[in-house]
Short mmCIF file of C-alpha atoms and ligand atoms in Angstrom, two decimals:
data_model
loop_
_atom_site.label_atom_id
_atom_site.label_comp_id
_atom_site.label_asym_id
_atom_site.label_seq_id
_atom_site.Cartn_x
_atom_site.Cartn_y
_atom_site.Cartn_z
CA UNK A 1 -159.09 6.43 9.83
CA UNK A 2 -158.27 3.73 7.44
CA UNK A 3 -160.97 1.99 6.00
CA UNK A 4 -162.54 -1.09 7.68
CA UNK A 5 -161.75 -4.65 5.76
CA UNK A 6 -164.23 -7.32 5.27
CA UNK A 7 -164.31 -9.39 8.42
CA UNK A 8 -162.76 -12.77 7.18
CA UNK A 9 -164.55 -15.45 9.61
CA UNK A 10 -160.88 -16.60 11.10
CA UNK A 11 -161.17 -14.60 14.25
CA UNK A 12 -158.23 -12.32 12.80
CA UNK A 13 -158.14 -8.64 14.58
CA UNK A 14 -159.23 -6.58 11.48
CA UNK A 15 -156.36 -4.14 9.77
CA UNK A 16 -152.89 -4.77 8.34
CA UNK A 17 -150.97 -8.54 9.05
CA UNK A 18 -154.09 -9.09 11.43
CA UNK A 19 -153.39 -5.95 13.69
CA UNK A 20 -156.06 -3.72 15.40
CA UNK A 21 -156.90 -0.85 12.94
CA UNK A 22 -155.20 2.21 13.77
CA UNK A 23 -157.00 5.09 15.35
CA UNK A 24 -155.70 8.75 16.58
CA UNK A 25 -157.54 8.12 20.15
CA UNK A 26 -154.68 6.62 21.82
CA UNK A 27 -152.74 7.44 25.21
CA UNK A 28 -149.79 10.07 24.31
CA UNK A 29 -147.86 7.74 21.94
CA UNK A 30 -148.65 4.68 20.02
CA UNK A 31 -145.99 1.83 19.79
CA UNK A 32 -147.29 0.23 16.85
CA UNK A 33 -145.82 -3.56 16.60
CA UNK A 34 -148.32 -5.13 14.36
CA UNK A 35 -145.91 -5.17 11.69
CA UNK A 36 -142.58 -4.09 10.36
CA UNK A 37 -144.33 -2.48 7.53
CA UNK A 38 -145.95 -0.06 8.99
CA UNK A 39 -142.36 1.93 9.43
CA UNK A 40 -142.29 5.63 8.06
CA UNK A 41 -139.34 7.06 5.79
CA UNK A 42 -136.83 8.42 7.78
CA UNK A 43 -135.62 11.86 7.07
CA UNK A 44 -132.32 10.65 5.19
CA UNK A 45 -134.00 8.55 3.18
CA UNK A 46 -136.44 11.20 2.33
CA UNK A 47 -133.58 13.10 1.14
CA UNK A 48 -132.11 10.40 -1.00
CA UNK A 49 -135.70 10.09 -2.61
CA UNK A 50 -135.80 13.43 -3.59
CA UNK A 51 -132.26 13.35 -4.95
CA UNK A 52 -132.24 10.04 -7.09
CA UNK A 53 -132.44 10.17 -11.13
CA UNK A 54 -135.16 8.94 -12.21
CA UNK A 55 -136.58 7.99 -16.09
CA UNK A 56 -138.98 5.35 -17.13
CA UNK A 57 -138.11 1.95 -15.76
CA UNK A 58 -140.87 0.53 -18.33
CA UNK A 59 -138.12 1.64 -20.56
CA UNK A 60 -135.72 0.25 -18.50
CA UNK A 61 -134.35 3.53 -18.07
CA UNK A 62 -134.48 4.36 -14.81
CA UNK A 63 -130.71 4.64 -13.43
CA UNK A 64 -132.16 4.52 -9.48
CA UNK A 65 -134.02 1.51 -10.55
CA UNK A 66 -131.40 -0.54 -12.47
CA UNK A 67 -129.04 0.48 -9.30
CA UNK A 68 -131.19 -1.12 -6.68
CA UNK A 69 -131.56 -4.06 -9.18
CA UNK A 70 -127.94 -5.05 -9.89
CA UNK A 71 -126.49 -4.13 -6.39
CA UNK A 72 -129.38 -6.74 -4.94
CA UNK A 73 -128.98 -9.12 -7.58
CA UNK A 74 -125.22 -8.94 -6.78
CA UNK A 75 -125.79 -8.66 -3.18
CA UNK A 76 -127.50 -12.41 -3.30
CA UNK A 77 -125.13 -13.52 -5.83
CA UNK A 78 -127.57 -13.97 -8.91
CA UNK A 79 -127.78 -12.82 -12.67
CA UNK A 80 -130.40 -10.17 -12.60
CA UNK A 81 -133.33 -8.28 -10.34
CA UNK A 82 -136.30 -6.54 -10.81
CA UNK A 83 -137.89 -4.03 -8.15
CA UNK A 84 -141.74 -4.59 -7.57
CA UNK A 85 -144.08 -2.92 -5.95
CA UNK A 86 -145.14 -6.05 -3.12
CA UNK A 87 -143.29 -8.60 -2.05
CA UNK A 88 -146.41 -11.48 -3.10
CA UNK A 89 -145.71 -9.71 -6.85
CA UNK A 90 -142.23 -10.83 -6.09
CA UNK A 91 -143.34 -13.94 -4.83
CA UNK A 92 -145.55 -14.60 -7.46
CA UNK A 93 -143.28 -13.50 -10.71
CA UNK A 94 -140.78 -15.83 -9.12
CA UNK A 95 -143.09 -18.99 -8.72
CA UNK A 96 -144.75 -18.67 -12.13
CA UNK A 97 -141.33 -18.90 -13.73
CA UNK A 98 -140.89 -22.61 -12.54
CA UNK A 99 -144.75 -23.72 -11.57
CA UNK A 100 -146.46 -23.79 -15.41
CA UNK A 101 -150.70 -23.84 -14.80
CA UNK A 102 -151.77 -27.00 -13.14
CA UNK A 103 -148.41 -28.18 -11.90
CA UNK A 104 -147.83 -27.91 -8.09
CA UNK A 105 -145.33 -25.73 -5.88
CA UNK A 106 -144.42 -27.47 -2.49
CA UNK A 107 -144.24 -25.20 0.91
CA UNK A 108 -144.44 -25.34 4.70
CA UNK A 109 -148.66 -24.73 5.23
CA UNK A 110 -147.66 -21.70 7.34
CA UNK A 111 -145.71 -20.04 4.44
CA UNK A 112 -146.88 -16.24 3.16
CA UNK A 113 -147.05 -18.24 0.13
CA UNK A 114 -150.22 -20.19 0.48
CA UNK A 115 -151.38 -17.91 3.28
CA UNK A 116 -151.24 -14.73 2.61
CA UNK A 117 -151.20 -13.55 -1.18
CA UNK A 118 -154.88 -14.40 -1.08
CA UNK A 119 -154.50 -17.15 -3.78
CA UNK A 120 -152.48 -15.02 -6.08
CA UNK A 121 -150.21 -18.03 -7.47
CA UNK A 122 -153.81 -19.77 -8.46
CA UNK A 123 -155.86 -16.45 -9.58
CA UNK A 124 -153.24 -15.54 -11.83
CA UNK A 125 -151.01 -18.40 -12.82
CA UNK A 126 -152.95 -21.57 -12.25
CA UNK A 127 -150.40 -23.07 -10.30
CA UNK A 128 -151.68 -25.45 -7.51
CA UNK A 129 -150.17 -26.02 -3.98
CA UNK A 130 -149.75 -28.89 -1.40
CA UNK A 131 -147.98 -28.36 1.87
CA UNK A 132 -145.60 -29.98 4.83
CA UNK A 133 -146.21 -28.76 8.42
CA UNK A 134 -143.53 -27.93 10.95
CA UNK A 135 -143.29 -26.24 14.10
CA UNK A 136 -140.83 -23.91 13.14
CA UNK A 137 -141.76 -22.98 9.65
CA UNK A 138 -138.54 -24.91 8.30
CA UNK A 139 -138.04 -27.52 5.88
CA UNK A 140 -139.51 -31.33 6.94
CA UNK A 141 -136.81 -33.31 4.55
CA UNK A 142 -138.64 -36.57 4.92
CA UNK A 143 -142.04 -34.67 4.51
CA UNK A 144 -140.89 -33.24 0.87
CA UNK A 145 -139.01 -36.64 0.16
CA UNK A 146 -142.73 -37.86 0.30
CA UNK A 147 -144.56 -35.15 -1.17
CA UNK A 148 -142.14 -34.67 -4.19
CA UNK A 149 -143.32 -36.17 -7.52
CA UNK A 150 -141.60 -34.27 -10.20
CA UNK A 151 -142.95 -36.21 -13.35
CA UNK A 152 -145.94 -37.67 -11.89
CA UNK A 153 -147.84 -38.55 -15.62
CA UNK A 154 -151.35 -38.51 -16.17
CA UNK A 155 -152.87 -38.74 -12.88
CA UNK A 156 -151.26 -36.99 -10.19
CA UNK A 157 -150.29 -33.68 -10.11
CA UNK A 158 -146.41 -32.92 -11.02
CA UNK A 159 -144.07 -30.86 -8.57
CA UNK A 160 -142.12 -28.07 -10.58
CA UNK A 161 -141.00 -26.05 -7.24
CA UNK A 162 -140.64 -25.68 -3.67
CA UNK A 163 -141.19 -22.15 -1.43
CA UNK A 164 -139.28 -21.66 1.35
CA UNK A 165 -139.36 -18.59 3.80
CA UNK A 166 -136.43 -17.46 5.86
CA UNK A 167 -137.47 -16.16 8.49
CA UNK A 168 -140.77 -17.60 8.98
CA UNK A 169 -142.83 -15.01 9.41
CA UNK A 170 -145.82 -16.95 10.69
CA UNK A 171 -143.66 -19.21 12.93
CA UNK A 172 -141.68 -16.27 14.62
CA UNK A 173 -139.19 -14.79 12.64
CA UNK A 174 -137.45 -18.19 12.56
CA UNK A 175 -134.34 -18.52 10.92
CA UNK A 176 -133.70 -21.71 8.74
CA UNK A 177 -129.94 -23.34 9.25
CA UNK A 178 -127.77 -23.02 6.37
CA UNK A 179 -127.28 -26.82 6.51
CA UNK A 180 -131.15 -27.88 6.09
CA UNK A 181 -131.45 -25.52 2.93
CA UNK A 182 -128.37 -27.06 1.51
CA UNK A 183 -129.51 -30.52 2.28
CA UNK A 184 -132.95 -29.66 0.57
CA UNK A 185 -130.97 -28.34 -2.49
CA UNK A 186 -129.00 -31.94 -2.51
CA UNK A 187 -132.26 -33.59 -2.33
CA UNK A 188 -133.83 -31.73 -5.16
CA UNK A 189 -130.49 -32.38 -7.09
CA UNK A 190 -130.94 -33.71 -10.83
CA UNK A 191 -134.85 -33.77 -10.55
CA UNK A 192 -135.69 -30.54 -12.39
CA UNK A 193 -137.96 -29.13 -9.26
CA UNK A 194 -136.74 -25.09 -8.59
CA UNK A 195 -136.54 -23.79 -5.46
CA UNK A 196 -137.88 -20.15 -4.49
CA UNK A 197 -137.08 -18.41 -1.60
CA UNK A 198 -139.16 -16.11 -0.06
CA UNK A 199 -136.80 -13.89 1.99
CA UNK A 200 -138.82 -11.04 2.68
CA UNK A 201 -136.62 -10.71 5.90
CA UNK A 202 -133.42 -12.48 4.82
CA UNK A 203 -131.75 -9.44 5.84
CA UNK A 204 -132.85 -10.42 9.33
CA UNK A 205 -132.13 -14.47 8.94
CA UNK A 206 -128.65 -12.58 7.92
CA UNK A 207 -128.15 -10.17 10.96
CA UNK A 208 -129.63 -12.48 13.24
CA UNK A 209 -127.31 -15.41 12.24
CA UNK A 210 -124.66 -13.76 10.39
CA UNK A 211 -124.51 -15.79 7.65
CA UNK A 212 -124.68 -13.20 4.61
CA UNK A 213 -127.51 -13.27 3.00
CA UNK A 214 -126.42 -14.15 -0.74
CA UNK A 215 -124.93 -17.68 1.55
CA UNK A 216 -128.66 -18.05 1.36
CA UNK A 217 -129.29 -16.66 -1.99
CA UNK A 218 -127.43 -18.93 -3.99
CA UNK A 219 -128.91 -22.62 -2.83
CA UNK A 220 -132.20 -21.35 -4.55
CA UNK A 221 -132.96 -20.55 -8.60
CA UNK A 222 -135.44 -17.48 -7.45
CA UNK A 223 -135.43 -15.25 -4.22
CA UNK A 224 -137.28 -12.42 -3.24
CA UNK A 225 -136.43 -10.14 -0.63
CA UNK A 226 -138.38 -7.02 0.70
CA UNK A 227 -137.29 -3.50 1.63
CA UNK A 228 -140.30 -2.35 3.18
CA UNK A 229 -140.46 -4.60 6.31
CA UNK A 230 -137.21 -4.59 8.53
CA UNK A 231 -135.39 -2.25 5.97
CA UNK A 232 -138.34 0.43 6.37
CA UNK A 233 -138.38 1.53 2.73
CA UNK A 234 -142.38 2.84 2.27
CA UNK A 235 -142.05 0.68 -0.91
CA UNK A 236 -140.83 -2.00 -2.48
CA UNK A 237 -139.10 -5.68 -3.20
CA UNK A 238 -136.32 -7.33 -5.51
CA UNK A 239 -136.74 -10.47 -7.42
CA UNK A 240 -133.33 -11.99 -8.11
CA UNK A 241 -132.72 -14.99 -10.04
CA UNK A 242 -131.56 -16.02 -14.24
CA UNK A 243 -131.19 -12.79 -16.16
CA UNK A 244 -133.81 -14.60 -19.22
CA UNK A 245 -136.10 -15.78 -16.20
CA UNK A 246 -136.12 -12.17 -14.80
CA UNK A 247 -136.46 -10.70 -18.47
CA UNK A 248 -140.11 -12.80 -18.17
CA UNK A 249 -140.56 -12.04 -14.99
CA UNK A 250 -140.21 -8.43 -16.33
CA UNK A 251 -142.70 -8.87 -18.83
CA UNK A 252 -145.03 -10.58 -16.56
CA UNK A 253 -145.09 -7.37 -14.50
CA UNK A 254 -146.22 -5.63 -16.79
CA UNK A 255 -148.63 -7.73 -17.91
CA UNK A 256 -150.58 -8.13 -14.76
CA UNK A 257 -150.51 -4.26 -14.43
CA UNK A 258 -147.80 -3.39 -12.11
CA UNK A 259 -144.92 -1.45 -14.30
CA UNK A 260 -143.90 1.60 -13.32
CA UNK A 261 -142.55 4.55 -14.44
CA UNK A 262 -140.28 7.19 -12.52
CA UNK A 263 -140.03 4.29 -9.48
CA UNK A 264 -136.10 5.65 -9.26
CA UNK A 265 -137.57 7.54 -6.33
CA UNK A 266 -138.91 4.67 -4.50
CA UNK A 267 -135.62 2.67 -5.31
CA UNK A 268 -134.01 5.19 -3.87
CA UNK A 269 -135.44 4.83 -0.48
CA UNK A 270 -134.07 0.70 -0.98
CA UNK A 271 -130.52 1.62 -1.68
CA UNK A 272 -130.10 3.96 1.39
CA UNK A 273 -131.92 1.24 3.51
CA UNK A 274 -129.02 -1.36 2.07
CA UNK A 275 -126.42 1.34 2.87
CA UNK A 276 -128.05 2.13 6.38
CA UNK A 277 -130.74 -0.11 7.97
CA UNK A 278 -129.06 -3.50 7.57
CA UNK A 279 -126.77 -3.79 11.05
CA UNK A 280 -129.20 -1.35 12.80
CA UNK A 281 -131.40 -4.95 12.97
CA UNK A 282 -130.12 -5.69 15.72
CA UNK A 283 -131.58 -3.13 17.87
CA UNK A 284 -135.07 -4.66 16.39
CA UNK A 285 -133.87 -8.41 17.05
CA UNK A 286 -132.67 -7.16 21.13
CA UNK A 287 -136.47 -5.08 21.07
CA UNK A 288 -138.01 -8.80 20.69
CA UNK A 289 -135.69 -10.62 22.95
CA UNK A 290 -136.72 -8.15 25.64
CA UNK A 291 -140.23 -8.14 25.01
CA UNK A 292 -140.07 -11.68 25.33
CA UNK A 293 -138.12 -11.55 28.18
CA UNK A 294 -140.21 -9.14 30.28
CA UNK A 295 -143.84 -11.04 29.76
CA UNK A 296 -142.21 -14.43 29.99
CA UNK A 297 -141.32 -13.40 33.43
CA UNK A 298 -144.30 -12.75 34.18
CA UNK A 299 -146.49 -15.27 32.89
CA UNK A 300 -143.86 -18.63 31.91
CA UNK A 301 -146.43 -20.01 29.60
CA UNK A 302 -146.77 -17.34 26.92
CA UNK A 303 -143.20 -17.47 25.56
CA UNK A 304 -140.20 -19.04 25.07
CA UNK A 305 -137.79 -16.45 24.80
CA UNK A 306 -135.16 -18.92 23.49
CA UNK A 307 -137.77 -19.19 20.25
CA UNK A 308 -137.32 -15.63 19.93
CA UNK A 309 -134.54 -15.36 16.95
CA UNK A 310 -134.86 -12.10 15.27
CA UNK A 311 -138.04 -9.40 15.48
CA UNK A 312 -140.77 -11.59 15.74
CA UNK A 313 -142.29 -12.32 19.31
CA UNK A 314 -145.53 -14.86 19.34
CA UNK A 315 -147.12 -14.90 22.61
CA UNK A 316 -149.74 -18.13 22.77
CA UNK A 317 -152.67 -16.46 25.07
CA UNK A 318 -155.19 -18.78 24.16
CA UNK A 319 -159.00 -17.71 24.85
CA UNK A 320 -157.46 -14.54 25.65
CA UNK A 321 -155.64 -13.29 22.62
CA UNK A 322 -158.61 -10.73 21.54
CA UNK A 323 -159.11 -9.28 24.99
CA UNK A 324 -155.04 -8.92 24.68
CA UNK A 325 -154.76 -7.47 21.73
CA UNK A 326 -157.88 -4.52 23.20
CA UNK A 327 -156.02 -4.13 25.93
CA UNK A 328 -152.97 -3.30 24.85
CA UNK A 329 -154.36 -1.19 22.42
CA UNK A 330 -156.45 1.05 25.03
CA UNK A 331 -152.99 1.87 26.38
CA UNK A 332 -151.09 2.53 23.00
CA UNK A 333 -149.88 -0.93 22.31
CA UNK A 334 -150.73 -2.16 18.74
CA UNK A 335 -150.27 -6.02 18.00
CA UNK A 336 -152.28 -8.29 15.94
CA UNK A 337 -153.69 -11.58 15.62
CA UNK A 338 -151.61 -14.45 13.60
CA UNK A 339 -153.80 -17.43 14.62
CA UNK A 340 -155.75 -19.36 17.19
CA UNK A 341 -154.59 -17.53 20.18
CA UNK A 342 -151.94 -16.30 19.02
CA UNK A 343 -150.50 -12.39 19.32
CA UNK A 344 -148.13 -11.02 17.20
CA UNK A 345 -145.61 -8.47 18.34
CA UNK A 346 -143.07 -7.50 15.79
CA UNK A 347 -140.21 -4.77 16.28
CA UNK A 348 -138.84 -2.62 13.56
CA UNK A 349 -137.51 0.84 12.66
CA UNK A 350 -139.97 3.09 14.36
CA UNK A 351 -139.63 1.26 17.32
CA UNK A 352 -136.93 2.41 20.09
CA UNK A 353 -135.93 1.04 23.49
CA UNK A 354 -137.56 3.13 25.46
CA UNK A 355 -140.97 1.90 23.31
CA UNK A 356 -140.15 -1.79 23.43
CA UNK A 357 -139.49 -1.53 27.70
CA UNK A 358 -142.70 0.17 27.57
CA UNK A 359 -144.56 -2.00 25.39
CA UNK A 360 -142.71 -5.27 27.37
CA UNK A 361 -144.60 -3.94 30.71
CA UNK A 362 -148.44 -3.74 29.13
CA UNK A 363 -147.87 -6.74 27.61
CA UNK A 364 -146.47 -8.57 30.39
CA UNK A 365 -149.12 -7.08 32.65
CA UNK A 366 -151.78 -8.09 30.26
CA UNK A 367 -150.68 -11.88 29.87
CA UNK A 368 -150.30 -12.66 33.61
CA UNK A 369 -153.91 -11.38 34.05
C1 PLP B 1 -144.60 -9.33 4.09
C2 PLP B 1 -144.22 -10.61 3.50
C3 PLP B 1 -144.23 -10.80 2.10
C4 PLP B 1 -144.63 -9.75 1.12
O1 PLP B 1 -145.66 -8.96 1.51
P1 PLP B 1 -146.18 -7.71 0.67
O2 PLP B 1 -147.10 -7.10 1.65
O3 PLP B 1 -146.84 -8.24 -0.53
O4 PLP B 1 -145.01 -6.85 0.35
C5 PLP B 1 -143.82 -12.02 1.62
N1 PLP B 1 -143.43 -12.99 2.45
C6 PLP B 1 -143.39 -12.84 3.78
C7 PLP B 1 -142.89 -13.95 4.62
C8 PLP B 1 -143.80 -11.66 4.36
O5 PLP B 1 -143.76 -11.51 5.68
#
């Protein structure tokens, strides 16, 4: 049984990303879509593990370690990486390099960001946020026209960065067009204000549109990608971005507690996800679309399966989202809540076919009711 969390007020399903805690009481098997992270190590990546090298990456001796770190870095065509243990440490090492205490980092209000590292950029580095809206988590260029005031003097705050996520996890797995991050890097141009990019599933924004993922990588200064959601590595993201701002950002680690020592074996368990559960995405991304697909049918109002870009399916329920989510979970369905009314169903790894037709039919069943 994992332990119970503190009931946060917001009408969020307790457990992991919002999902229903996970019991062993459940009909024959559980399909268990309340997030991408909750994939286990396969087999040949247990192997791999158990294989790598390994010394002590506080040292910056760990061969596994520097691998994963200079094949990513490469990978998203930057200077340098550094594996760490979460993906809002990523996040967060990134930000602080550009957002000094008391200057302001610009984001969508949806973003991980601002919603869900619990106030990490403020607990630990002082740096304060405002934020655009928009309905698909991307980038408002009129809205951060407005908001931007890089050298604002004495009275108003100054904006050293903007966060962007691709996909947008609380949107739907959106994926941001190539073109709108470019024009936001045009806009930013000469006025000294960084852009991060939270790409805890680029690789999906890169299978889903197939525009490689470094295409991404390279309009921002810092990115951070994970290899624990759609990659299902148990472990693990890669901060990529100017070899003296990750030498910092390596220090920084350290400093808020999170070095490591013989982590070649969880890098390990990255590299063989680069080498082998990149392309297999697109089983996860067709999971979703049928999903959709199969409760749309049945009840129109729910979803749009044209919204439905990668593995991410949000079905709006409305009053009946925690009934849903009970429901579902009586008969082995796991999802969680994302927001007012909202269910999320994400697809990943541990998830086949067979489970997503299965999963399509409660859920469909459930919404038309
Ligand atoms: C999961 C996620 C992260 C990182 O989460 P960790 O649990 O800290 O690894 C960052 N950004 C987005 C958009 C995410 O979905």
């Amino acid at each position: 049984m994992p332990r119970a969390r503190t009931p946060n007020g917001g009408g969020i399903t307790r457990g992991p990303c919002g999902g229903a805690a996970a019991q062993d009481t459940y009909p024959d098997r559980v399909i268990d879509l309340r997030s991408d992270t909750v994939t286990r190590p396969t087999k040949g990546m247990l192997d791999a593990m158990a294989a790598a090298p390994t010394g002590d990456d506080v040292y910056d001796e760990d061969p596994s370690v520097r691998a994963l770190e200079e094949r990513t870095a490469e990978l998203l065509g930057h200077e340098a990486g550094l594996f760490t243990v979460s993906g809002s440490l990523a996040n967060m090492l990134g930000v602080r390099a550009w957002v000094a205490p008391g200057r302001e980092l610009l984001c969508e209000a949806q973003a991980h960001v601002v919603r869900a590292e619990l106030g990490g950029h403020s607990a630990w580095h002082g740096v304060t946020t405002r934020t655009w809206t928009h309905d698909r988590g991307g980038v408002d260029l009129e809205a951060v026209r407005r908001l931007m005031t890089p050298d604002a003097g004495p009275y108003l705050v100054s904006t050293a960065a903007i966060a962007v996520e691709n996909t947008h996890n609380f949107a739907g797995g959106t994926v941001h067009p190539l073109g709108e991050l470019a024009a936001l890097r045009e806009l930013v141009g000469g006025t000294g204000v960084r852009l991060h990019l939270d790409g805890a599933r680029l690789w999906n924004a890169q299978v889903a549109s197939g525009t490689p993922a470094g295409e991404y990588a390279r309009l921002f200064d810092t990115v951070s990608v994970c290899l624990s959601k759609g990659l299902g590595a148990p472990v693990g993201s890669v901060l990529v971005g100017p070899a003296d701002v990750i030498a910092e950002a390596r220090v920084w680690r350290k400093r808020m507690g999170a070095g490591w020592r013989q982590a070649g074996v969880l890098a390990a368990a990255g590299s063989y996800a680069l080498d082998h559960h990149v392309e297999r995405m697109r089983d996860d991304h067709a999971n979703a679309r049928l999903i959709a697909a199969t409760v749309a049918d049945a009840a129109p109002s729910v979803v749009d399966p044209a919204r439905v870009e990668t593995n991410i399916v949000l079905l709006d329920v409305g009053e009946s989202a925690h009934r849903l989510v009970e429901e579902a979970r009586a008969e082995g369905v796991l999802t969680g809540i994302v927001g007012p009314g909202l269910v999320r169903v994400i697809t990943h790894l541990d998830v086949g076919a067979d489970d997503a037709r299965r999963a399509a039919e409660v859920l469909a069943r459930l919404a038309e009711s």
